[in-house]
Short mmCIF file of C-alpha atoms in Angstrom, two decimals:
data_model
loop_
_atom_site.label_atom_id
_atom_site.label_comp_id
_atom_site.label_asym_id
_atom_site.label_seq_id
_atom_site.Cartn_x
_atom_site.Cartn_y
_atom_site.Cartn_z
CA MET P 1 89.57 35.43 -28.45
CA ARG P 2 87.50 32.44 -29.49
CA ALA P 3 84.65 34.60 -30.83
CA THR P 4 87.13 36.45 -33.05
CA PHE P 5 87.35 33.40 -35.29
CA HIS P 6 83.58 33.15 -35.87
CA LEU P 7 83.67 29.39 -35.89
CA LYS P 8 80.09 28.99 -37.07
CA THR P 9 80.67 31.02 -40.22
CA LEU P 10 84.11 29.49 -40.76
CA ALA P 11 82.75 25.92 -40.91
CA VAL P 12 83.76 24.32 -44.21
CA ALA P 13 80.74 23.29 -46.25
CA ILE P 14 82.42 21.07 -48.78
CA ALA P 15 84.62 19.28 -46.25
CA THR P 16 81.47 17.86 -44.69
CA ILE P 17 80.35 16.39 -48.01
CA SER P 18 82.74 13.48 -48.01
CA VAL P 19 84.23 12.01 -51.15
CA ALA P 20 82.14 8.98 -52.03
CA SER P 21 81.18 6.15 -54.42
CA MET P 22 82.93 3.04 -55.72
CA THR P 23 83.60 5.03 -58.90
CA ASN P 24 85.68 7.66 -57.16
CA ALA P 25 87.15 6.00 -54.10
CA ALA P 26 89.04 2.82 -53.46
CA GLY P 27 87.31 -0.51 -52.99
CA LEU P 28 83.68 -0.11 -51.95
CA ASP P 29 84.28 3.11 -50.00
CA ARG P 30 81.46 5.65 -50.31
CA SER P 31 80.81 8.03 -47.43
CA GLY P 32 84.30 8.24 -45.93
CA GLN P 33 82.67 7.47 -42.52
CA ASP P 34 82.85 11.10 -41.45
CA VAL P 35 82.52 11.76 -37.69
CA THR P 36 83.18 15.51 -37.55
CA ALA P 37 79.57 16.22 -36.50
CA PHE P 38 80.50 14.86 -33.07
CA PHE P 39 83.22 17.49 -32.62
CA GLN P 40 80.92 20.50 -33.08
CA ASP P 41 80.36 22.73 -30.07
CA GLY P 42 77.17 22.58 -28.00
CA THR P 43 74.09 20.86 -29.37
CA TYR P 44 74.45 20.11 -33.04
CA ALA P 45 72.46 18.26 -35.72
CA GLU P 46 72.95 17.84 -39.47
CA ALA P 47 71.33 16.15 -42.44
CA VAL P 48 73.45 15.70 -45.58
CA TYR P 49 72.36 14.60 -49.06
CA THR P 50 75.01 13.59 -51.60
CA TYR P 51 74.59 12.82 -55.31
CA ILE P 52 77.30 11.17 -57.40
CA ASP P 53 77.43 10.92 -61.19
CA ALA P 54 80.48 9.47 -62.91
CA ASP P 55 81.49 8.52 -66.44
CA VAL P 56 83.47 5.27 -66.30
CA SER P 57 83.84 3.87 -69.81
CA GLY P 58 86.48 1.94 -71.69
CA LYS P 59 87.20 -0.91 -74.09
CA ASP P 60 86.51 -4.59 -73.54
CA SER P 61 88.94 -7.29 -74.65
CA ALA P 62 88.54 -8.91 -78.04
CA ASN P 63 90.26 -12.00 -76.61
CA ASN P 64 87.58 -14.25 -75.12
CA VAL P 65 89.65 -17.45 -75.09
CA PRO P 66 89.45 -18.64 -71.44
CA SER P 67 92.98 -20.07 -71.43
CA SER P 68 94.59 -16.83 -72.70
CA ASN P 69 95.08 -13.80 -70.45
CA THR P 70 96.37 -11.47 -73.18
CA TYR P 71 94.44 -8.21 -73.48
CA VAL P 72 93.40 -7.27 -77.02
CA GLU P 73 91.55 -3.96 -77.40
CA GLY P 74 87.93 -4.60 -78.35
CA GLY P 75 84.75 -2.54 -78.46
CA ASP P 76 83.30 0.18 -76.27
CA THR P 77 81.87 -0.78 -72.90
CA GLY P 78 79.74 2.33 -72.58
CA ASP P 79 79.39 4.14 -69.25
CA ILE P 80 79.15 1.45 -66.58
CA ALA P 81 78.81 3.72 -63.52
CA GLU P 82 75.26 4.25 -62.36
CA ALA P 83 74.31 7.54 -60.70
CA TYR P 84 74.08 7.11 -56.94
CA ASP P 85 72.88 9.12 -53.96
CA PHE P 86 72.83 8.68 -50.21
CA PHE P 87 72.10 10.47 -46.94
CA ARG P 88 74.05 11.08 -43.78
CA TYR P 89 72.64 12.27 -40.44
CA GLY P 90 74.23 13.25 -37.17
CA VAL P 91 73.23 14.65 -33.79
CA LYS P 92 75.27 15.33 -30.64
CA THR P 93 74.89 17.21 -27.41
CA ASP P 94 76.95 17.98 -24.32
CA ILE P 95 75.69 16.44 -21.10
CA ASN P 96 77.99 18.77 -19.17
CA ASP P 97 81.45 20.27 -19.69
CA THR P 98 82.99 16.76 -19.50
CA PHE P 99 80.66 14.32 -21.27
CA SER P 100 79.10 14.40 -24.75
CA ILE P 101 76.89 11.92 -26.56
CA GLY P 102 75.99 11.54 -30.22
CA ILE P 103 74.42 9.32 -32.89
CA LEU P 104 75.61 9.21 -36.51
CA TYR P 105 74.03 7.53 -39.53
CA ASP P 106 75.75 6.99 -42.87
CA GLU P 107 75.99 4.60 -45.83
CA PRO P 108 79.67 3.69 -45.75
CA PHE P 109 80.15 1.02 -48.44
CA GLY P 110 78.51 0.37 -51.76
CA ALA P 111 78.73 -0.24 -55.48
CA ALA P 112 76.44 0.43 -58.44
CA ALA P 113 77.62 -0.60 -61.90
CA GLU P 114 76.03 -2.00 -65.05
CA TYR P 115 77.41 -2.89 -68.46
CA THR P 116 75.02 -2.26 -71.35
CA GLY P 117 75.19 -2.11 -75.14
CA ASP P 118 77.17 -4.50 -77.32
CA SER P 119 80.22 -5.28 -75.17
CA ASN P 120 81.48 -8.69 -74.07
CA PHE P 121 79.87 -8.02 -70.68
CA VAL P 122 76.40 -8.51 -72.20
CA SER P 123 75.09 -11.98 -73.15
CA LYS P 124 74.55 -12.24 -76.93
CA GLY P 125 72.93 -15.70 -77.09
CA ASP P 126 74.50 -16.91 -80.39
CA GLN P 127 76.07 -20.28 -79.51
CA ASN P 128 77.86 -20.67 -82.83
CA ALA P 129 79.45 -17.21 -82.61
CA SER P 130 80.34 -17.80 -78.96
CA ILE P 131 82.17 -21.05 -79.77
CA GLN P 132 84.12 -19.30 -82.51
CA GLN P 133 85.16 -16.49 -80.16
CA LEU P 134 86.02 -18.86 -77.32
CA THR P 135 88.26 -20.97 -79.59
CA ASN P 136 89.69 -18.09 -81.65
CA GLY P 137 87.88 -19.40 -84.74
CA GLN P 138 89.21 -22.95 -84.48
CA PHE P 139 85.75 -24.48 -83.91
CA ASN P 140 82.12 -23.61 -84.44
CA GLY P 141 78.76 -25.06 -83.46
CA ALA P 142 78.94 -27.74 -86.15
CA THR P 143 82.47 -28.98 -85.44
CA LEU P 144 82.84 -28.75 -81.65
CA GLY P 145 80.65 -31.75 -80.72
CA PRO P 146 82.13 -34.19 -83.28
CA THR P 147 85.63 -33.15 -82.24
CA ILE P 148 84.89 -33.90 -78.58
CA ASP P 149 83.45 -37.30 -79.53
CA ALA P 150 86.52 -38.12 -81.63
CA LEU P 151 88.83 -37.15 -78.78
CA LYS P 152 86.90 -39.39 -76.39
CA ASP P 153 87.39 -42.32 -78.75
CA GLN P 154 91.06 -41.44 -79.09
CA ALA P 155 91.50 -41.28 -75.31
CA ALA P 156 89.83 -44.65 -74.85
CA ALA P 157 92.21 -46.27 -77.34
CA GLU P 158 95.40 -44.51 -76.14
CA PRO P 159 97.68 -46.89 -74.12
CA ASP P 160 100.12 -44.22 -72.94
CA ALA P 161 98.86 -42.68 -69.69
CA GLU P 162 100.60 -39.35 -70.17
CA VAL P 163 99.30 -38.91 -73.71
CA ARG P 164 95.83 -39.99 -72.59
CA ALA P 165 95.89 -37.37 -69.83
CA GLY P 166 96.67 -34.70 -72.40
CA ILE P 167 93.74 -35.80 -74.56
CA VAL P 168 91.43 -35.79 -71.55
CA GLN P 169 92.51 -32.20 -70.82
CA GLN P 170 91.62 -31.23 -74.39
CA ILE P 171 88.20 -32.83 -73.92
CA THR P 172 87.72 -30.87 -70.68
CA ASN P 173 88.72 -27.58 -72.32
CA LEU P 174 86.42 -28.07 -75.32
CA SER P 175 83.56 -29.28 -73.14
CA THR P 176 83.96 -26.11 -71.06
CA VAL P 177 83.76 -24.05 -74.27
CA GLY P 178 80.48 -25.78 -75.13
CA ALA P 179 79.13 -25.20 -71.62
CA ILE P 180 80.10 -21.51 -71.71
CA ALA P 181 78.35 -21.04 -75.06
CA GLN P 182 75.24 -22.80 -73.75
CA ALA P 183 75.20 -20.72 -70.54
CA GLU P 184 75.66 -17.58 -72.62
CA ALA P 185 72.68 -18.51 -74.79
CA GLY P 186 70.55 -19.14 -71.70
CA ASN P 187 70.96 -15.51 -70.58
CA ALA P 188 70.65 -13.77 -73.96
CA GLY P 189 70.25 -10.01 -73.71
CA GLU P 190 71.11 -9.78 -70.00
CA ASN P 191 73.67 -7.29 -68.63
CA THR P 192 76.44 -7.60 -66.09
CA ASN P 193 75.55 -5.54 -63.04
CA VAL P 194 76.36 -5.26 -59.37
CA GLU P 195 74.75 -3.39 -56.50
CA VAL P 196 76.03 -3.23 -52.92
CA ARG P 197 74.24 -1.22 -50.25
CA SER P 198 75.10 -0.62 -46.61
CA GLN P 199 73.81 1.40 -43.68
CA SER P 200 75.60 2.19 -40.44
CA LEU P 201 74.46 3.59 -37.10
CA THR P 202 77.16 4.76 -34.68
CA GLY P 203 76.67 5.65 -31.02
CA LEU P 204 79.29 7.88 -29.40
CA LEU P 205 80.17 8.82 -25.84
CA GLY P 206 82.96 11.34 -25.33
CA MET P 207 84.81 12.40 -22.20
CA LYS P 208 86.89 15.58 -22.05
CA PHE P 209 89.86 15.91 -19.74
CA GLY P 210 92.88 18.07 -19.09
CA ALA P 211 93.24 21.40 -17.32
CA ASN P 212 91.20 23.22 -19.96
CA LYS P 213 89.23 20.23 -21.21
CA ASN P 214 91.27 20.33 -24.42
CA PHE P 215 91.50 16.56 -24.79
CA GLN P 216 88.68 14.12 -25.42
CA VAL P 217 88.46 10.36 -25.72
CA TYR P 218 85.38 8.93 -27.40
CA GLY P 219 83.96 5.65 -28.59
CA GLY P 220 80.91 3.45 -28.84
CA PRO P 221 79.10 0.68 -30.68
CA VAL P 222 78.49 0.51 -34.45
CA ALA P 223 75.57 -1.34 -36.05
CA GLN P 224 76.06 -2.06 -39.74
CA ARG P 225 73.72 -3.58 -42.34
CA ILE P 226 74.90 -4.78 -45.76
CA GLN P 227 73.39 -6.53 -48.79
CA ALA P 228 74.53 -7.25 -52.36
CA ASP P 229 73.34 -8.49 -55.75
CA THR P 230 75.64 -9.61 -58.58
CA LYS P 231 75.06 -10.75 -62.17
CA LEU P 232 77.97 -11.76 -64.41
CA ARG P 233 77.05 -11.89 -68.08
CA GLY P 234 78.86 -12.09 -71.40
CA LEU P 235 81.85 -13.97 -72.78
CA ALA P 236 84.24 -11.71 -70.84
CA TYR P 237 83.50 -13.83 -67.75
CA GLY P 238 84.22 -17.13 -69.49
CA PRO P 239 83.05 -20.08 -67.36
CA ALA P 240 81.35 -17.70 -64.91
CA THR P 241 78.94 -16.22 -67.47
CA GLY P 242 75.40 -16.50 -66.15
CA TYR P 243 76.53 -16.45 -62.52
CA THR P 244 73.99 -14.73 -60.25
CA SER P 245 74.02 -14.15 -56.51
CA THR P 246 71.74 -12.43 -54.03
CA SER P 247 73.06 -11.78 -50.53
CA ASN P 248 70.30 -11.20 -48.00
CA PRO P 249 70.58 -8.15 -45.73
CA ASP P 250 72.62 -8.82 -42.59
CA MET P 251 73.07 -6.68 -39.48
CA ASP P 252 76.21 -7.02 -37.39
CA TYR P 253 78.22 -4.99 -34.92
CA GLY P 254 81.60 -3.40 -34.33
CA TYR P 255 82.98 -0.39 -32.50
CA ILE P 256 84.56 3.04 -32.90
CA ALA P 257 87.23 4.68 -30.72
CA GLY P 258 89.27 7.85 -30.93
CA VAL P 259 90.99 10.80 -29.33
CA SER P 260 90.73 14.51 -30.12
CA PHE P 261 92.38 17.78 -29.15
CA SER P 262 91.02 21.31 -29.40
CA LYS P 263 92.38 24.79 -28.88
CA PRO P 264 89.38 27.13 -29.25
CA GLU P 265 91.36 30.38 -29.24
CA ILE P 266 92.81 29.53 -32.67
CA ALA P 267 89.90 27.36 -33.89
CA LEU P 268 92.13 24.26 -33.80
CA LYS P 269 90.54 20.82 -33.73
CA ALA P 270 92.30 17.52 -34.40
CA ALA P 271 90.85 14.01 -34.12
CA LEU P 272 92.12 10.50 -34.80
CA THR P 273 89.33 7.92 -35.21
CA TYR P 274 89.53 4.12 -35.51
CA ARG P 275 86.67 1.92 -36.73
CA SER P 276 86.83 -1.83 -36.26
CA GLU P 277 86.23 -4.56 -38.80
CA ILE P 278 82.70 -5.96 -38.79
CA ASP P 279 82.08 -9.64 -39.55
CA HIS P 280 78.83 -10.37 -41.38
CA ASP P 281 77.37 -13.90 -41.57
CA ILE P 282 75.27 -13.63 -44.70
CA GLN P 283 72.72 -15.91 -46.34
CA ILE P 284 73.38 -16.08 -50.09
CA SER P 285 71.53 -17.64 -53.01
CA GLU P 286 73.73 -18.47 -56.03
CA THR P 287 73.14 -19.74 -59.55
CA TYR P 288 76.10 -20.97 -61.60
CA PRO P 289 74.98 -22.47 -64.96
CA LEU P 290 78.37 -24.06 -65.68
CA ALA P 291 78.05 -26.25 -62.58
CA GLY P 292 74.74 -27.67 -63.80
CA LEU P 293 75.98 -28.22 -67.34
CA ARG P 294 79.05 -30.04 -66.04
CA ALA P 295 76.82 -32.23 -63.89
CA LEU P 296 74.67 -33.10 -66.91
CA GLY P 297 77.79 -33.95 -68.90
CA ALA P 298 78.87 -36.29 -66.11
CA GLY P 299 75.59 -38.20 -66.29
CA ALA P 300 73.51 -36.41 -63.64
CA SER P 301 69.73 -36.23 -63.99
CA PRO P 302 68.14 -32.85 -64.82
CA ALA P 303 67.05 -32.50 -61.19
CA GLN P 304 70.56 -33.26 -59.95
CA ALA P 305 72.03 -30.79 -62.46
CA GLU P 306 69.66 -28.06 -61.30
CA ALA P 307 70.66 -28.73 -57.70
CA ALA P 308 74.34 -28.49 -58.68
CA ALA P 309 73.74 -25.12 -60.38
CA ASN P 310 71.79 -23.57 -57.50
CA ARG P 311 72.82 -23.24 -53.89
CA SER P 312 71.66 -21.37 -50.81
CA SER P 313 74.20 -21.19 -48.01
CA ASP P 314 75.92 -18.96 -45.47
CA TYR P 315 79.23 -17.17 -45.89
CA GLU P 316 81.17 -14.39 -44.22
CA ILE P 317 82.05 -10.88 -45.40
CA THR P 318 84.28 -8.74 -43.21
CA THR P 319 83.97 -5.03 -43.90
CA PRO P 320 87.34 -3.36 -43.36
CA LYS P 321 88.63 -1.39 -40.42
CA SER P 322 89.65 2.22 -41.04
CA VAL P 323 91.51 5.18 -39.55
CA ASN P 324 90.43 8.80 -40.12
CA PHE P 325 92.41 11.90 -39.20
CA ASP P 326 90.51 15.22 -39.18
CA PHE P 327 92.24 18.57 -38.65
CA GLN P 328 91.31 22.24 -38.79
CA THR P 329 92.92 25.46 -37.60
CA GLY P 330 92.30 29.16 -37.97
CA ILE P 331 94.83 31.02 -40.09
CA ASN P 332 93.42 34.46 -39.30
CA PRO P 333 90.09 35.74 -37.91
CA THR P 334 88.27 34.99 -41.19
CA THR P 335 90.16 32.03 -42.68
CA LEU P 336 90.19 28.36 -41.73
CA ALA P 337 92.42 25.55 -43.03
CA THR P 338 91.34 21.90 -43.00
CA ALA P 339 92.89 18.52 -43.69
CA LYS P 340 91.46 15.00 -43.85
CA VAL P 341 93.41 11.75 -44.15
CA ARG P 342 91.80 8.30 -44.40
CA TRP P 343 93.34 4.82 -44.50
CA VAL P 344 91.44 1.61 -45.31
CA PRO P 345 93.21 -1.77 -45.75
CA TRP P 346 91.27 -2.98 -48.81
CA SER P 347 94.04 -5.49 -49.51
CA ASP P 348 92.57 -7.56 -46.63
CA PHE P 349 89.03 -7.50 -48.04
CA VAL P 350 87.56 -10.36 -50.10
CA ILE P 351 84.15 -11.59 -51.19
CA THR P 352 84.13 -15.39 -51.59
CA PRO P 353 80.66 -16.80 -52.38
CA PRO P 354 80.58 -20.56 -51.59
CA LEU P 355 79.27 -21.95 -54.92
CA TYR P 356 81.44 -19.61 -56.99
CA ASN P 357 84.47 -20.72 -54.99
CA ALA P 358 83.54 -24.42 -55.10
CA VAL P 359 83.28 -24.41 -58.91
CA SER P 360 86.71 -22.79 -59.19
CA ILE P 361 88.19 -25.43 -56.87
CA SER P 362 86.62 -28.28 -58.85
CA SER P 363 88.33 -27.05 -62.03
CA GLY P 364 91.69 -27.99 -60.50
CA LEU P 365 93.30 -24.82 -61.86
CA TYR P 366 93.31 -22.57 -58.81
CA GLY P 367 94.58 -24.69 -55.93
CA ASP P 368 92.81 -25.73 -52.78
CA ASP P 369 91.61 -22.18 -52.01
CA GLY P 370 89.99 -21.53 -55.39
CA LEU P 371 88.96 -18.01 -56.42
CA ASP P 372 87.47 -15.00 -54.65
CA LEU P 373 84.77 -13.09 -56.53
CA VAL P 374 86.19 -9.71 -55.41
CA GLU P 375 89.61 -8.83 -54.03
CA TYR P 376 91.95 -5.83 -54.06
CA GLU P 377 95.73 -5.53 -54.22
CA ASP P 378 96.44 -2.33 -52.29
CA ASP P 379 95.30 -0.35 -49.27
CA GLN P 380 93.52 2.97 -49.73
CA TRP P 381 94.97 6.32 -48.75
CA GLN P 382 92.78 9.37 -49.14
CA VAL P 383 93.84 12.99 -48.53
CA GLU P 384 91.83 16.19 -48.77
CA LEU P 385 93.05 19.74 -48.04
CA GLY P 386 90.77 22.76 -47.79
CA LEU P 387 90.54 26.48 -47.11
CA ALA P 388 87.41 28.33 -45.95
CA LYS P 389 86.94 32.09 -45.96
CA ARG P 390 84.27 34.14 -44.19
CA VAL P 391 83.23 36.71 -46.77
CA ALA P 392 80.23 38.16 -44.85
CA PRO P 393 78.92 37.80 -41.29
CA ALA P 394 76.63 34.93 -42.32
CA LEU P 395 78.47 33.55 -45.36
CA ALA P 396 81.59 31.41 -45.79
CA ILE P 397 83.03 29.87 -48.97
CA SER P 398 85.51 27.04 -49.27
CA GLY P 399 87.72 25.20 -51.70
CA THR P 400 89.34 21.76 -51.53
CA VAL P 401 91.82 19.59 -53.39
CA GLY P 402 91.90 15.82 -52.92
CA TRP P 403 93.67 12.61 -53.84
CA ASP P 404 92.74 8.94 -53.49
CA SER P 405 95.35 6.23 -54.03
CA GLY P 406 92.91 3.60 -55.27
CA ALA P 407 93.14 -0.07 -54.33
CA GLY P 408 95.39 -1.34 -57.10
CA ASP P 409 95.58 -1.75 -60.87
CA PRO P 410 94.42 -4.10 -62.38
CA THR P 411 91.28 -4.12 -60.28
CA THR P 412 87.90 -5.81 -60.35
CA SER P 413 85.91 -5.41 -63.58
CA LEU P 414 82.95 -4.41 -61.36
CA GLY P 415 84.71 -1.20 -60.27
CA PRO P 416 87.55 -0.35 -62.70
CA VAL P 417 88.96 2.90 -61.31
CA ASP P 418 92.39 3.42 -59.76
CA GLY P 419 91.90 6.37 -57.42
CA TYR P 420 91.36 10.01 -58.42
CA TYR P 421 92.32 13.68 -58.07
CA SER P 422 89.61 16.17 -57.13
CA VAL P 423 88.83 19.87 -56.74
CA GLY P 424 85.82 21.20 -54.90
CA LEU P 425 83.97 24.40 -54.03
CA GLY P 426 81.42 24.98 -51.29
CA ALA P 427 79.53 27.60 -49.34
CA LYS P 428 77.76 27.87 -46.01
CA TYR P 429 75.07 30.42 -45.19
CA ASN P 430 73.75 31.02 -41.68
CA VAL P 431 70.02 31.53 -42.24
CA THR P 432 69.46 32.33 -38.56
CA LYS P 433 71.59 32.28 -35.44
CA ASN P 434 71.16 28.50 -35.16
CA TRP P 435 70.26 27.24 -38.64
CA ALA P 436 72.60 27.01 -41.63
CA VAL P 437 72.56 25.65 -45.16
CA SER P 438 75.70 24.35 -46.89
CA ALA P 439 76.13 23.31 -50.51
CA GLY P 440 79.07 22.19 -52.58
CA GLY P 441 80.42 20.10 -55.37
CA LYS P 442 83.54 18.26 -56.48
CA TYR P 443 84.95 17.41 -59.88
CA LEU P 444 87.05 14.25 -60.11
CA TRP P 445 89.65 12.91 -62.53
CA PHE P 446 89.80 9.13 -62.20
CA GLY P 447 92.96 7.07 -62.45
CA ASP P 448 93.19 4.74 -65.45
CA ALA P 449 92.68 1.06 -64.62
CA GLN P 450 92.36 -2.31 -66.26
CA GLY P 451 89.46 -4.54 -65.26
CA ALA P 452 90.51 -8.07 -64.36
CA LEU P 453 88.79 -11.33 -63.49
CA PRO P 454 89.72 -13.26 -60.33
CA THR P 455 91.77 -15.48 -62.67
CA ASP P 456 93.95 -12.39 -63.45
CA LYS P 457 92.68 -12.29 -67.03
CA ILE P 458 92.46 -8.65 -68.24
CA VAL P 459 89.01 -8.15 -69.76
CA ALA P 460 88.77 -4.36 -70.11
CA ASP P 461 90.75 -1.13 -70.12
CA PHE P 462 89.35 2.15 -68.73
CA GLN P 463 91.01 5.51 -69.40
CA ASP P 464 90.35 9.26 -69.22
CA ASN P 465 87.24 9.08 -67.03
CA ASP P 466 85.75 11.68 -64.72
CA GLY P 467 82.77 12.49 -62.56
CA TYR P 468 81.24 14.92 -60.11
CA ILE P 469 79.68 14.99 -56.67
CA ALA P 470 77.08 17.48 -55.47
CA GLY P 471 75.68 17.80 -51.99
CA VAL P 472 73.63 19.93 -49.63
CA LYS P 473 73.55 20.04 -45.83
CA LEU P 474 71.09 21.48 -43.34
CA SER P 475 72.53 22.01 -39.87
CA TYR P 476 71.43 23.28 -36.47
CA GLN P 477 73.72 24.44 -33.69
CA ALA P 478 73.01 25.86 -30.23
CA GLN P 479 75.87 26.65 -27.88
#
């Protein structure tokens, strides 16, 4: 009965090319952390290449006043999503009819975005124009300094403590405007961009049990490496313009565990997989021009100001846990149905670089905890349904529909997409008894989202965006 279903030719090509990229999945999710290679029969190996190209463009905000969070439609941002590709590999074999082992490699988390052109996410370098934008035309390069000096004299002569405090706050606000304009000028022509890369190696040991060996428990260690680079440029980032950070690569460890059930006579396989959080202790180098300019304004020497603006330290990033559910069943001898569900609690994930956070705390505006550089409001839910049809002894075709909930709107300006809907097509051709080639693609409609700063200021609006994914897989199977 099992052979009737022709499992090798029913395998769904597109379902093995997981939905990916920060521009079409929630948070930093890319590969979907697929483990279905481990559930293949006999000895199995695969190599998968995936290419993602997305158009994520919108409008920046014409309101660059740091104290105002009101969004005012500005100019075009251009396409901020960079094309991205990655590989996934997997191999497994059965030791006997009870135990199986496998190794999987993927690139689970990442981001690749860059703002170019003439938007407020690119440093212009004109201090006079910057001051005018930052003060809504109230001051310019010629009037800002004298105004600050006059306010200082006024504060010194003011006997009323409450009134004096108000004047001091005005001085602080205008001094910040001057520092922002100076930091902006110091990075003229530079673009905002972010790149996050990760690699993961998973070892698996499975044990089958039950009268017919239908059940399996599996698990093992996970080694994960992650690194990141961030540049914030342009008046959109206010006091943070000019901020730069480089996080050195870090390797740390977690685990995977799951349970599966199979019923070969109807080609049914179901698996529930849990991946743990992984804590990374990362060395980071940060540059924050505003911190140095503030130090200079407070009387620090140039050397002291440079030290205030640059810091190397350690901090922690915890990549999120996840749960994947994979399901397939034969509908008839030539047709297979599939379903994938994925949950990732991105609402628990934050990136909090030490210098960035310390500057936000010193402002006195954001409490004792200060600001995170990246955070998300919601958890991710991802669903994909598919059908595969054997149309010839060595050929199967497949189609999928998918949905991703996103991780909240507004979201970070470094990844302004709120989920997606997708459709996909794929095919698998058995070149020989053991070797097969699969290929497929997906088209995605992205959810509209507003890009926000950690201060909750809306700095951009992204609508009507789309993208595509293309992939190819080479697989070997011997039963």
